[in-house]
Coordinates of C-alpha atoms and ligand atoms in Angstrom, one line a residue:
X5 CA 119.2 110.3 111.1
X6 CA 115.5 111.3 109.8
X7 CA 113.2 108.7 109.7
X8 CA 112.8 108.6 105.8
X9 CA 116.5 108.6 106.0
X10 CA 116.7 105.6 108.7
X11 CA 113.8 103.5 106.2
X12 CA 115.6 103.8 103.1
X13 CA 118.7 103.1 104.2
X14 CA 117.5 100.4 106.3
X15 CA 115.7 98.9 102.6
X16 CA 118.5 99.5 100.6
X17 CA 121.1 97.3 103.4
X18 CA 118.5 94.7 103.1
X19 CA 118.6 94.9 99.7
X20 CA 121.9 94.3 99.0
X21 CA 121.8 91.3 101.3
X22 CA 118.6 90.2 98.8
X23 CA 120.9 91.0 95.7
X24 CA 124.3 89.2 96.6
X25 CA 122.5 86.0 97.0
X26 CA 119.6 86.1 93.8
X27 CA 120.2 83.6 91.4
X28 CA 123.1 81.9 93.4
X29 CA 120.5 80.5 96.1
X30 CA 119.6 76.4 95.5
X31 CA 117.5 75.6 98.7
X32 CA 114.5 76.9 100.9
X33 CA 112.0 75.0 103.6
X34 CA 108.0 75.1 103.0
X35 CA 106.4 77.0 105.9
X36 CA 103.4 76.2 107.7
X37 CA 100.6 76.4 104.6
X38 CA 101.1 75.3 101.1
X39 CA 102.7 77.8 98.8
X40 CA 105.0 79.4 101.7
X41 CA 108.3 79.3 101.0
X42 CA 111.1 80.4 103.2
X43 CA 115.0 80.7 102.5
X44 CA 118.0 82.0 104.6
X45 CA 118.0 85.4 102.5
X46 CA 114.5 86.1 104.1
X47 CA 116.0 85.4 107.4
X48 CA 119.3 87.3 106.8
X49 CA 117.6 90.0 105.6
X50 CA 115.5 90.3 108.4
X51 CA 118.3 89.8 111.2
X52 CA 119.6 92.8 109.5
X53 CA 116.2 94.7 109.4
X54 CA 115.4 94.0 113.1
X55 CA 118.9 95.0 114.4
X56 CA 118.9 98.2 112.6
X57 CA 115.1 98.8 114.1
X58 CA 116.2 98.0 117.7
X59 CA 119.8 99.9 117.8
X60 CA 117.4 102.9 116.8
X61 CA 114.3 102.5 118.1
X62 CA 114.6 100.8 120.9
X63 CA 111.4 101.3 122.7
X64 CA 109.3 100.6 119.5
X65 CA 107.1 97.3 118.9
X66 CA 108.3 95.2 115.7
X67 CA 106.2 92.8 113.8
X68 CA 107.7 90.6 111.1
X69 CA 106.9 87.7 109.0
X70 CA 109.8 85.1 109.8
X71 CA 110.1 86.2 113.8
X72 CA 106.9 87.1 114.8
X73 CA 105.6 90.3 117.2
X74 CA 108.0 91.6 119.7
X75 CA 107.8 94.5 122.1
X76 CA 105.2 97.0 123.1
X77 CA 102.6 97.0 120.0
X78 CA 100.7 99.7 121.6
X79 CA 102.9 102.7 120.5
X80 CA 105.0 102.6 117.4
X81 CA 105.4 99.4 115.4
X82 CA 107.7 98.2 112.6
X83 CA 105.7 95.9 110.1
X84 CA 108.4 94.1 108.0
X85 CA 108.6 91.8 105.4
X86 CA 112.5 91.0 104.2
X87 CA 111.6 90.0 101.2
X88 CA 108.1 89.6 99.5
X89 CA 108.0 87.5 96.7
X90 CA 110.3 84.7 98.3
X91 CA 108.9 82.1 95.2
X92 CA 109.7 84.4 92.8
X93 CA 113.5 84.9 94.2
X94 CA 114.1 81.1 94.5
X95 CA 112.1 81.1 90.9
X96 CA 114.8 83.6 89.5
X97 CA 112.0 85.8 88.9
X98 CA 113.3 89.7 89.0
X99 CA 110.2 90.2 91.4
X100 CA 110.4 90.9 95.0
X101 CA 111.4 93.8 97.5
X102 CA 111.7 94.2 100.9
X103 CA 109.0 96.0 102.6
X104 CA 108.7 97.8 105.7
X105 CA 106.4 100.0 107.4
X106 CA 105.8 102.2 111.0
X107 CA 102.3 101.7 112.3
X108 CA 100.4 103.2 115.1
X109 CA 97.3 102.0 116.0
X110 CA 96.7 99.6 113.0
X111 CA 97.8 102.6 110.5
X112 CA 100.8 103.1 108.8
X113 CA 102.3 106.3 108.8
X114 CA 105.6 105.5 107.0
X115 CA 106.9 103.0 104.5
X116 CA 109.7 101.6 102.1
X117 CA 109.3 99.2 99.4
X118 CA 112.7 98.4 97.9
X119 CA 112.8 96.7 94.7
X120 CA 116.7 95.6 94.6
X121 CA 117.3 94.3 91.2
X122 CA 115.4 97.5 89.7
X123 CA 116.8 99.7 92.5
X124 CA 114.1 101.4 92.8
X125 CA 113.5 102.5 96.4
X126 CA 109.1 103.8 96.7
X127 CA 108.8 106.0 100.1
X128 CA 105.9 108.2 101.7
X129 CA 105.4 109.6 105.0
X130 CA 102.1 110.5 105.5
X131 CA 101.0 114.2 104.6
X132 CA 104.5 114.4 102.6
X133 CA 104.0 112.8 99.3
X134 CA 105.2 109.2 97.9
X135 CA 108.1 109.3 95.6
X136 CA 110.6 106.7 94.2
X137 CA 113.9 107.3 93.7
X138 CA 112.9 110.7 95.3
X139 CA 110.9 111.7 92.5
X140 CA 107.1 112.2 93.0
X141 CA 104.9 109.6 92.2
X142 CA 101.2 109.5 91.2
X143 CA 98.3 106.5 90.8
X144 CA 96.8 106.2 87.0
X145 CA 94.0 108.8 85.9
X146 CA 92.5 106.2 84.4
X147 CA 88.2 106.5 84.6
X148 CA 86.5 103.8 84.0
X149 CA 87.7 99.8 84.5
X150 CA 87.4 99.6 80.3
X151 CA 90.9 98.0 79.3
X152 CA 92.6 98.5 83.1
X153 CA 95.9 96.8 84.0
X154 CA 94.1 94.6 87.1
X155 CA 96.4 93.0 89.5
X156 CA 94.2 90.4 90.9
X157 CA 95.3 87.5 93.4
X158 CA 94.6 85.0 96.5
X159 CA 96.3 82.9 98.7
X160 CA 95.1 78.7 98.3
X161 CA 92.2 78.1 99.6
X162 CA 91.4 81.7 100.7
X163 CA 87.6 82.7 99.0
X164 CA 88.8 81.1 95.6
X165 CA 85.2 81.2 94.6
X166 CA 84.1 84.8 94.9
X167 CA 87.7 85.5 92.7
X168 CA 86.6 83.5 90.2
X169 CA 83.5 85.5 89.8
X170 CA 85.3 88.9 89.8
X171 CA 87.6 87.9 87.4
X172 CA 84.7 86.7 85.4
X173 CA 83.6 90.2 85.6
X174 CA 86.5 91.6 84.7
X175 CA 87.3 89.7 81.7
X176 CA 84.2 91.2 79.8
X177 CA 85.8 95.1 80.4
X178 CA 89.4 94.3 80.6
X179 CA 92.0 91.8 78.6
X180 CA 94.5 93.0 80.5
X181 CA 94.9 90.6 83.8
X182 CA 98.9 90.5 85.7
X183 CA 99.4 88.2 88.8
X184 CA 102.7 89.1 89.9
X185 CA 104.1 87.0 93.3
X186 CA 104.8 89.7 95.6
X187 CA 102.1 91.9 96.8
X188 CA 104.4 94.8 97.7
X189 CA 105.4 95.3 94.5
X190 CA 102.4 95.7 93.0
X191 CA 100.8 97.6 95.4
X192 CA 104.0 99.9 94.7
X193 CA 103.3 100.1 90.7
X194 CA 99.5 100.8 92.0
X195 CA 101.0 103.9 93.2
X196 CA 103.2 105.0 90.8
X197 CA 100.7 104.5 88.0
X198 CA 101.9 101.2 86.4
X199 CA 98.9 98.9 87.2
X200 CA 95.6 100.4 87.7
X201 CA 93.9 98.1 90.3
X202 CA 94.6 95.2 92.4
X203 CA 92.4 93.1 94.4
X204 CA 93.6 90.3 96.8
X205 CA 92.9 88.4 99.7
X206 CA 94.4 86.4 102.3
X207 CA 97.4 88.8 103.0
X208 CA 99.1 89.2 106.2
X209 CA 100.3 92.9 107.7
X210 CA 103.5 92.4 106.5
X211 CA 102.7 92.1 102.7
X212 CA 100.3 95.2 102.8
X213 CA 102.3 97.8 105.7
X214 CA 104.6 100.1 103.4
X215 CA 101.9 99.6 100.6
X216 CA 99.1 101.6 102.4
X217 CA 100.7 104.8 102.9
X218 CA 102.7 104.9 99.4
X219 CA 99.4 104.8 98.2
X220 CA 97.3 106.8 100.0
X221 CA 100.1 109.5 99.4
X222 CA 100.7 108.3 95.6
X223 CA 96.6 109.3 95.8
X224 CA 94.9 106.2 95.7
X225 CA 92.3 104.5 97.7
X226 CA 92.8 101.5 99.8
X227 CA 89.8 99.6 101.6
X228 CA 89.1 95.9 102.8
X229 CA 86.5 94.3 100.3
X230 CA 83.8 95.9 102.5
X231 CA 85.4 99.3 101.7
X232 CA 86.8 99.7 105.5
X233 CA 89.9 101.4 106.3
X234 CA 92.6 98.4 106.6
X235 CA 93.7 97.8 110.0
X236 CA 97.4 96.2 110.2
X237 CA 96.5 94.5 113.4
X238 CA 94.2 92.5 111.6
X239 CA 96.3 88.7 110.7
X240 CA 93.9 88.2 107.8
X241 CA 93.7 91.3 105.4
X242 CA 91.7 91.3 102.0
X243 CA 92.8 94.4 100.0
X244 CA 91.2 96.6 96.8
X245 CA 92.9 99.3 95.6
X246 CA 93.2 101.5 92.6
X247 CA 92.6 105.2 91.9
X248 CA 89.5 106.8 93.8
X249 CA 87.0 105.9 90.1
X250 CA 88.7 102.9 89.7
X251 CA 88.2 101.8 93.5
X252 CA 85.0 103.3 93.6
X253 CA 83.6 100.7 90.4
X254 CA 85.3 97.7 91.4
X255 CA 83.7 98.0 94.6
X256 CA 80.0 98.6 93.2
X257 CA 79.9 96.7 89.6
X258 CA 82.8 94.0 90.9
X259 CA 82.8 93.3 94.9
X260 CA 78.9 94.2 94.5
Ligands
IPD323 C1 103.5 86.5 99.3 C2 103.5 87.4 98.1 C3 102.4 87.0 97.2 C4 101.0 87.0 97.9 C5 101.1 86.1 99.1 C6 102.2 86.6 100.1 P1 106.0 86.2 100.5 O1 104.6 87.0 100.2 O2 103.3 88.8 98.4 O3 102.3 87.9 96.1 O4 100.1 86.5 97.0 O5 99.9 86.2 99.8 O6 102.3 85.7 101.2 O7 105.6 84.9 101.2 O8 106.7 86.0 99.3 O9 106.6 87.2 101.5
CA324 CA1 105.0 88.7 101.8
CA325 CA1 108.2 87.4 102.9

């Protein structure tokens, strides 16, 4: 099987693992820090995600939110998240995907978000487009910030203070604010042109893998808040993203 073929499919089977369960699911555990929630669909999901990985890729390194690192992480690494948005899910919130990436060196070079209640299925490859559903896929044109769709978000306790002042910014050029519960999909409707920027911190590689290179090959621009390349072997990862005008002002006249 290609690789695109062996991520989707891979997303969709975890998926459909995500989808037989939604809204018929009644407990979950809190994980180590507050707002972490974790159910036995994440870990199903991902006992399905990580078998499919090592029956095909057997040599490759795999990092994943619910089991950790394994394997050699210098070569080829699966970055997976089984289902982002876990609140939302037990919430009965229609908003969460699986996510999951190939990184070398920090950089990912291939991804899948897979939104299963929408089924819609974003993919890139670097240098080969982002699509979903298989059809191409673009960030906003938008120029300026002026009246912007702004996806803007932390985790508790993680530099609450600096948010408050960028949204504060934000609020005198846009009305338009969205927090939605599962970084993967936003970054997702970043690149096909839904939302127009998003700015969070505190993520871990997981959230952000797949994410990257749909956007970079939906177009956009994706930095740390110092405008650095992100590197998934970073634990901590801030992220600002939006169209290359877009990215460009909320760094400058927001981030400052
Ligand atoms: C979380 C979601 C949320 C983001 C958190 C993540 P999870 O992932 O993506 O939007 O704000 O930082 O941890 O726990 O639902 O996989
Ligand atoms: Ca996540
Ligand atoms: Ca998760």
């Amino acid at each position: 099987m290609q690789l695109e073929d062996f991520i989707q499919d891979v997303a969709r089977g975890a998926g459909e693992i995500i989808r037989e369960k939604y809204q018929k699911l009644d407990t979950w555990q809190a994980k180590g820090s507050r707002g972490d929630v974790v159910t036995e669909v994440d870990v199903a999901s991902e006992e399905y995600v990580i078998g499919r990985i090592k029956a095909e890729f057997p040599s490759d390194g795999i990092v994943s939110e619910e089991t950790g690192a394994q394997g050699n992480l210098d070569g080829a690494v699966w970055v997976i998240d089984p289902l982002d948005g876990t609140k939302n899910y037990t919430m009965q919130i229609p908003m969460f995907a699986v996510s999951i990436g190939r990184a070398e060196g920090g950089v990912p070079n291939a991804g899948a978000i897979y939104d299963p209640i929408h089924d819609e299925m974003f993919y890139a490859q670097r240098g080969c487009g982002a699509r979903v559903n298989g059809r191409a896929i673009r960030v906003a044109e938008e120029k300026t910030v002026d009246d912007c769709l702004i996806n803007v978000s932390w985790s508790p306790g993680s530099d609450c203070a600096n948010f408050i002042k960028y949204m504060e910014y934000l609020s005198h050029r846009t009305a338009y604010f969205r927090r939605f519960g599962s970084a993967a999909v936003v970054m997702a409707y970043i690149a096909c042109g839904r939302l127009h920027g998003y700015m969070q911190a505190g993520l871990h590689p997981w959230d952000a893998a797949a994410g990257i290179v749909i956007i970079q090959e939906a177009g956009g621009m994706i930095t740390d808040f110092h405008g650095k390349p992100i590197d998934l072997r970073n634990s901590n990862i801030g992220i600002v993203t939006a169209n290359p005008d877009i990215h460009a002002e909320l760094m400058k006249e927001v981030i400052g």
